[in-house]
mmCIF file of C-alpha atoms in Angstrom:
data_model
loop_
_atom_site.group_PDB
_atom_site.id
_atom_site.type_symbol
_atom_site.label_atom_id
_atom_site.label_comp_id
_atom_site.label_asym_id
_atom_site.label_seq_id
_atom_site.Cartn_x
_atom_site.Cartn_y
_atom_site.Cartn_z
ATOM 1 C CA UNK Y 3 0.000 0.000 0.000
ATOM 2 C CA UNK Y 4 1.159 3.530 -0.722
ATOM 3 C CA UNK Y 5 2.298 5.561 2.228
ATOM 4 C CA UNK Y 6 1.633 9.213 2.901
ATOM 5 C CA UNK Y 7 2.505 11.320 -0.119
ATOM 6 C CA UNK Y 8 3.336 15.007 -0.194
ATOM 7 C CA UNK Y 9 3.859 17.504 -2.971
ATOM 8 C CA UNK Y 10 5.907 19.295 -3.983
ATOM 9 C CA UNK Y 11 9.110 17.829 -2.571
ATOM 10 C CA UNK Y 12 10.973 21.121 -2.713
ATOM 11 C CA UNK Y 13 9.845 24.708 -3.043
ATOM 12 C CA UNK Y 14 11.584 28.086 -3.201
ATOM 13 C CA UNK Y 15 9.589 31.238 -2.501
ATOM 14 C CA UNK Y 16 10.357 34.852 -1.689
ATOM 15 C CA UNK Y 17 9.227 36.821 1.326
ATOM 16 C CA UNK Y 18 5.611 37.943 1.189
ATOM 17 C CA UNK Y 19 4.515 35.213 -1.190
ATOM 18 C CA UNK Y 20 1.952 32.537 -0.463
ATOM 19 C CA UNK Y 21 2.467 28.771 -0.644
ATOM 20 C CA UNK Y 22 0.222 25.709 -0.732
ATOM 21 C CA UNK Y 23 1.488 22.301 0.304
ATOM 22 C CA UNK Y 24 -0.431 19.097 -0.383
ATOM 23 C CA UNK Y 25 -0.768 15.792 1.416
ATOM 24 C CA UNK Y 26 -2.495 12.514 0.634
ATOM 25 C CA UNK Y 27 -2.939 10.174 3.599
ATOM 26 C CA UNK Y 28 -2.588 6.436 3.660
ATOM 27 C CA UNK Y 29 -5.678 4.822 2.157
ATOM 28 C CA UNK Y 30 -8.329 4.446 4.856
ATOM 29 C CA UNK Y 31 -6.797 7.033 7.171
ATOM 30 C CA UNK Y 32 -9.128 9.861 8.062
ATOM 31 C CA UNK Y 33 -6.855 12.074 10.109
ATOM 32 C CA UNK Y 34 -4.109 14.337 8.815
ATOM 33 C CA UNK Y 35 -1.698 16.329 10.945
ATOM 34 C CA UNK Y 36 0.812 18.932 9.817
ATOM 35 C CA UNK Y 37 4.170 19.650 11.424
ATOM 36 C CA UNK Y 38 6.918 22.191 10.821
ATOM 37 C CA UNK Y 39 10.506 21.105 11.351
ATOM 38 C CA UNK Y 40 13.096 23.837 11.401
ATOM 39 C CA UNK Y 41 16.668 22.715 10.768
ATOM 40 C CA UNK Y 42 18.212 21.167 13.853
ATOM 41 C CA UNK Y 43 14.981 20.882 15.823
ATOM 42 C CA UNK Y 44 12.189 18.401 16.357
ATOM 43 C CA UNK Y 45 8.902 18.819 14.473
ATOM 44 C CA UNK Y 46 6.361 21.292 15.837
ATOM 45 C CA UNK Y 47 2.633 20.559 15.585
ATOM 46 C CA UNK Y 48 0.664 22.953 13.369
ATOM 47 C CA UNK Y 49 -2.771 21.409 12.724
ATOM 48 C CA UNK Y 50 -4.791 18.256 12.912
ATOM 49 C CA UNK Y 51 -7.795 17.610 10.697
ATOM 50 C CA UNK Y 52 -10.238 14.761 11.061
ATOM 51 C CA UNK Y 53 -13.334 14.255 8.959
ATOM 52 C CA UNK Y 54 -12.726 17.636 7.326
ATOM 53 C CA UNK Y 55 -12.824 19.512 10.621
ATOM 54 C CA UNK Y 56 -9.963 21.148 12.477
ATOM 55 C CA UNK Y 57 -9.441 19.146 15.677
ATOM 56 C CA UNK Y 58 -6.227 20.690 16.947
ATOM 57 C CA UNK Y 59 -4.054 23.725 16.354
ATOM 58 C CA UNK Y 60 -0.540 24.470 17.495
ATOM 59 C CA UNK Y 61 1.007 27.799 18.384
ATOM 60 C CA UNK Y 62 1.266 29.205 14.873
ATOM 61 C CA UNK Y 63 0.043 32.562 13.532
ATOM 62 C CA UNK Y 64 -3.080 32.986 11.455
ATOM 63 C CA UNK Y 65 -0.919 33.124 8.341
ATOM 64 C CA UNK Y 66 -1.044 29.342 8.551
ATOM 65 C CA UNK Y 67 -4.267 27.668 7.494
ATOM 66 C CA UNK Y 68 -5.298 24.246 6.296
ATOM 67 C CA UNK Y 69 -8.226 22.258 5.057
ATOM 68 C CA UNK Y 70 -9.168 18.654 4.458
ATOM 69 C CA UNK Y 71 -11.096 17.410 1.461
ATOM 70 C CA UNK Y 72 -13.790 14.702 1.213
ATOM 71 C CA UNK Y 73 -11.147 12.203 0.079
ATOM 72 C CA UNK Y 74 -9.199 13.047 3.302
ATOM 73 C CA UNK Y 75 -6.337 14.705 1.462
ATOM 74 C CA UNK Y 76 -5.215 18.003 2.894
ATOM 75 C CA UNK Y 77 -3.634 21.320 1.990
ATOM 76 C CA UNK Y 78 -1.544 23.582 4.169
ATOM 77 C CA UNK Y 79 -1.463 27.246 3.168
ATOM 78 C CA UNK Y 80 0.993 29.803 4.422
ATOM 79 C CA UNK Y 81 0.467 33.480 3.546
ATOM 80 C CA UNK Y 82 2.882 36.397 3.706
ATOM 81 C CA UNK Y 83 5.916 34.148 3.929
ATOM 82 C CA UNK Y 84 8.745 35.082 6.269
ATOM 83 C CA UNK Y 85 12.355 33.917 6.186
ATOM 84 C CA UNK Y 86 11.630 31.984 9.378
ATOM 85 C CA UNK Y 87 9.044 29.864 7.575
ATOM 86 C CA UNK Y 88 11.884 28.036 5.839
ATOM 87 C CA UNK Y 89 11.560 24.484 7.089
ATOM 88 C CA UNK Y 90 10.621 20.908 6.317
ATOM 89 C CA UNK Y 91 6.835 20.565 6.416
ATOM 90 C CA UNK Y 92 5.704 17.106 7.375
ATOM 91 C CA UNK Y 93 2.287 15.591 6.977
ATOM 92 C CA UNK Y 94 1.197 12.584 9.035
ATOM 93 C CA UNK Y 95 -1.896 10.421 8.810
ATOM 94 C CA UNK Y 96 -3.669 8.051 11.156
ATOM 95 C CA UNK Y 97 -7.030 6.346 11.423
ATOM 96 C CA UNK Y 98 -7.499 8.248 14.708
ATOM 97 C CA UNK Y 99 -9.670 6.168 16.965
ATOM 98 C CA UNK Y 100 -8.468 2.690 16.229
ATOM 99 C CA UNK Y 101 -4.840 3.350 15.575
ATOM 100 C CA UNK Y 102 -2.384 5.105 17.839
ATOM 101 C CA UNK Y 103 0.408 5.772 15.420
ATOM 102 C CA UNK Y 104 0.880 8.671 13.039
ATOM 103 C CA UNK Y 105 2.651 7.787 9.815
ATOM 104 C CA UNK Y 106 4.636 10.534 8.167
ATOM 105 C CA UNK Y 107 5.204 11.473 4.572
ATOM 106 C CA UNK Y 108 8.561 12.470 3.070
ATOM 107 C CA UNK Y 109 7.929 16.162 3.664
ATOM 108 C CA UNK Y 110 8.130 19.334 1.617
ATOM 109 C CA UNK Y 111 11.287 21.403 1.966
ATOM 110 C CA UNK Y 112 10.380 25.093 1.772
ATOM 111 C CA UNK Y 113 13.028 27.734 1.361
ATOM 112 C CA UNK Y 114 12.008 31.372 1.697
ATOM 113 C CA UNK Y 115 14.458 33.909 0.260
ATOM 114 C CA UNK P 20 9.372 23.020 31.115
ATOM 115 C CA UNK P 21 10.333 20.755 28.250
ATOM 116 C CA UNK P 22 7.763 18.030 27.756
ATOM 117 C CA UNK P 23 10.248 15.725 25.996
ATOM 118 C CA UNK P 24 13.943 15.827 26.795
ATOM 119 C CA UNK P 25 16.607 14.005 24.854
ATOM 120 C CA UNK P 26 19.903 14.775 26.549
ATOM 121 C CA UNK P 27 22.221 13.100 24.044
ATOM 122 C CA UNK P 28 22.816 15.318 21.007
ATOM 123 C CA UNK P 29 24.937 12.583 19.432
ATOM 124 C CA UNK P 30 25.745 8.950 20.057
ATOM 125 C CA UNK P 31 28.271 6.590 18.501
ATOM 126 C CA UNK P 32 28.054 2.804 18.448
ATOM 127 C CA UNK P 33 30.037 0.017 16.861
ATOM 128 C CA UNK P 34 28.247 -2.136 14.321
ATOM 129 C CA UNK P 35 26.553 -5.195 15.906
ATOM 130 C CA UNK P 36 26.590 -3.666 19.374
ATOM 131 C CA UNK P 37 23.563 -2.420 21.319
ATOM 132 C CA UNK P 38 22.868 1.242 22.029
ATOM 133 C CA UNK P 39 20.447 3.075 24.321
ATOM 134 C CA UNK P 40 18.979 6.456 23.405
ATOM 135 C CA UNK P 41 17.586 8.382 26.355
ATOM 136 C CA UNK P 42 14.224 10.119 26.600
ATOM 137 C CA UNK P 43 12.495 11.652 29.593
ATOM 138 C CA UNK P 44 9.044 13.184 29.506
ATOM 139 C CA UNK P 45 6.879 15.464 31.579
ATOM 140 C CA UNK P 46 3.100 15.233 31.769
ATOM 141 C CA UNK P 47 0.394 15.318 34.413
ATOM 142 C CA UNK P 48 -2.064 13.441 32.227
ATOM 143 C CA UNK P 49 -2.509 9.816 33.333
ATOM 144 C CA UNK P 50 -3.191 8.745 29.742
ATOM 145 C CA UNK P 51 -0.434 9.295 27.207
ATOM 146 C CA UNK P 52 1.514 7.560 24.488
ATOM 147 C CA UNK P 53 5.223 7.559 23.775
ATOM 148 C CA UNK P 54 6.717 7.088 20.327
ATOM 149 C CA UNK P 55 10.129 6.775 18.758
ATOM 150 C CA UNK P 56 10.741 7.836 15.192
ATOM 151 C CA UNK P 57 13.833 7.554 12.989
ATOM 152 C CA UNK P 58 14.646 10.331 10.542
ATOM 153 C CA UNK P 59 17.319 9.570 7.934
ATOM 154 C CA UNK P 60 18.945 12.376 6.019
ATOM 155 C CA UNK P 61 16.156 12.105 3.410
ATOM 156 C CA UNK P 62 13.811 13.691 5.955
ATOM 157 C CA UNK P 63 11.010 11.153 6.259
ATOM 158 C CA UNK P 64 9.991 10.269 9.824
ATOM 159 C CA UNK P 65 9.853 6.492 10.189
ATOM 160 C CA UNK P 66 7.793 5.044 13.043
ATOM 161 C CA UNK P 67 9.750 2.586 15.175
ATOM 162 C CA UNK P 68 7.893 1.768 18.370
ATOM 163 C CA UNK P 69 5.006 2.823 20.630
ATOM 164 C CA UNK P 70 4.341 2.524 24.358
ATOM 165 C CA UNK P 71 1.043 3.412 25.995
ATOM 166 C CA UNK P 72 0.983 4.742 29.539
ATOM 167 C CA UNK P 73 -1.185 1.848 30.723
ATOM 168 C CA UNK P 74 0.818 -0.855 28.979
ATOM 169 C CA UNK P 75 2.175 -3.287 31.547
ATOM 170 C CA UNK P 76 4.980 -4.639 29.421
ATOM 171 C CA UNK P 77 7.774 -2.842 27.618
ATOM 172 C CA UNK P 78 7.167 -2.570 23.885
ATOM 173 C CA UNK P 79 9.366 -4.475 21.450
ATOM 174 C CA UNK P 80 9.550 -4.359 17.655
ATOM 175 C CA UNK P 81 12.260 -6.509 16.151
ATOM 176 C CA UNK P 82 15.622 -5.015 17.115
ATOM 177 C CA UNK P 83 13.928 -2.095 18.883
ATOM 178 C CA UNK P 84 12.744 -2.180 22.463
ATOM 179 C CA UNK P 85 11.462 0.559 24.701
ATOM 180 C CA UNK P 86 12.666 0.633 28.309
ATOM 181 C CA UNK P 87 9.623 2.247 29.951
ATOM 182 C CA UNK P 88 10.120 3.405 33.535
ATOM 183 C CA UNK P 89 6.896 5.164 34.428
ATOM 184 C CA UNK P 90 7.880 6.368 37.891
ATOM 185 C CA UNK P 91 11.017 7.962 36.480
ATOM 186 C CA UNK P 92 9.157 9.254 33.432
ATOM 187 C CA UNK P 93 11.668 7.776 31.065
ATOM 188 C CA UNK P 94 11.193 5.927 27.783
ATOM 189 C CA UNK P 95 14.575 4.938 26.481
ATOM 190 C CA UNK P 96 14.997 3.279 23.093
ATOM 191 C CA UNK P 97 17.284 0.271 22.907
ATOM 192 C CA UNK P 98 18.584 -0.806 19.523
ATOM 193 C CA UNK P 99 20.190 -4.221 19.543
ATOM 194 C CA UNK P 100 22.729 -5.461 16.997
ATOM 195 C CA UNK P 101 23.261 -2.046 15.406
ATOM 196 C CA UNK P 102 23.537 -1.856 11.634
ATOM 197 C CA UNK P 103 25.119 0.778 9.427
ATOM 198 C CA UNK P 104 21.648 1.680 8.183
ATOM 199 C CA UNK P 105 20.658 2.666 11.708
ATOM 200 C CA UNK P 106 22.713 5.858 11.365
ATOM 201 C CA UNK P 107 20.097 8.624 11.512
ATOM 202 C CA UNK P 108 18.406 11.158 13.777
ATOM 203 C CA UNK P 109 16.108 9.610 16.383
ATOM 204 C CA UNK P 110 13.187 11.448 17.942
ATOM 205 C CA UNK P 111 11.178 10.655 21.027
ATOM 206 C CA UNK P 112 7.609 11.988 20.959
ATOM 207 C CA UNK P 113 4.581 12.055 23.253
ATOM 208 C CA UNK P 114 0.853 12.219 22.773
ATOM 209 C CA UNK P 115 -0.999 13.502 25.860
ATOM 210 C CA UNK P 116 -4.545 12.452 26.588
ATOM 211 C CA UNK P 117 -6.476 9.374 25.527
ATOM 212 C CA UNK P 118 -6.675 8.167 21.957
ATOM 213 C CA UNK P 119 -9.522 9.903 20.189
ATOM 214 C CA UNK P 120 -9.410 12.883 22.506
ATOM 215 C CA UNK P 121 -8.933 16.462 21.403
ATOM 216 C CA UNK P 122 -5.180 16.330 21.847
ATOM 217 C CA UNK P 123 -4.806 13.080 20.010
ATOM 218 C CA UNK P 124 -3.496 14.622 16.829
ATOM 219 C CA UNK P 125 -0.687 16.486 18.516
ATOM 220 C CA UNK P 126 2.672 14.858 19.031
ATOM 221 C CA UNK P 127 5.301 16.732 21.018
ATOM 222 C CA UNK P 128 8.832 15.905 19.919
ATOM 223 C CA UNK P 129 12.197 16.123 21.615
ATOM 224 C CA UNK P 130 15.266 17.704 20.055
ATOM 225 C CA UNK P 131 16.539 14.413 18.729
ATOM 226 C CA UNK P 132 19.702 12.323 19.004
ATOM 227 C CA UNK P 133 22.002 11.737 16.049
ATOM 228 C CA UNK P 134 23.153 8.122 16.032
ATOM 229 C CA UNK P 135 26.258 7.158 14.095
ATOM 230 C CA UNK P 136 27.052 3.485 13.604
ATOM 231 C CA UNK P 137 30.713 2.721 12.915
ATOM 232 C CA UNK P 138 31.778 -0.374 10.927
#
């Protein structure tokens, strides 16, 4: 079975621009979580979506938003990019109630210049 | 206070030997889950092992075992018979609250430990 997929793999943007990152969960998984991993640190939780509703939000500004589609795929949007938004953005999926573990995708590396 | 603390920035081990990666955690919630993930240089986080707070026995998955000491709030990862492919960053993470609860989707990660396996 295919794992979590993310696109694009790499992205270069300039300050002030907007970016959309995409994630497709493992087939049958209904929950998607997004994490930001700055170089040299552990991932930081941004959002969790389950059944198309936001179920959790980390300590990130309103420039960060996300949504989940009927097929459980998800998009993460970041507006007004800052240099500090440069990071690896990881998406993770889980079935939620019957499965403890979150399975991660390969990530999208975003560089903001 | 840090919720997950990994005190070893880097560890070295000889191939075929065992190595222990330390993790301590801080939570007041009686229900929580502890995870270890491996992150190679490619960036993908690979799930290794899980331990629930109510699990009576230490978790094992192949060459990975979790030394869970609840009273000391530690969840150390033991890798037996190290292989060259084990060289990577290792993260300890915690989920607070019961599965299916509002905090279920949030994992809190430590800073990681870089493991280098020497031939």
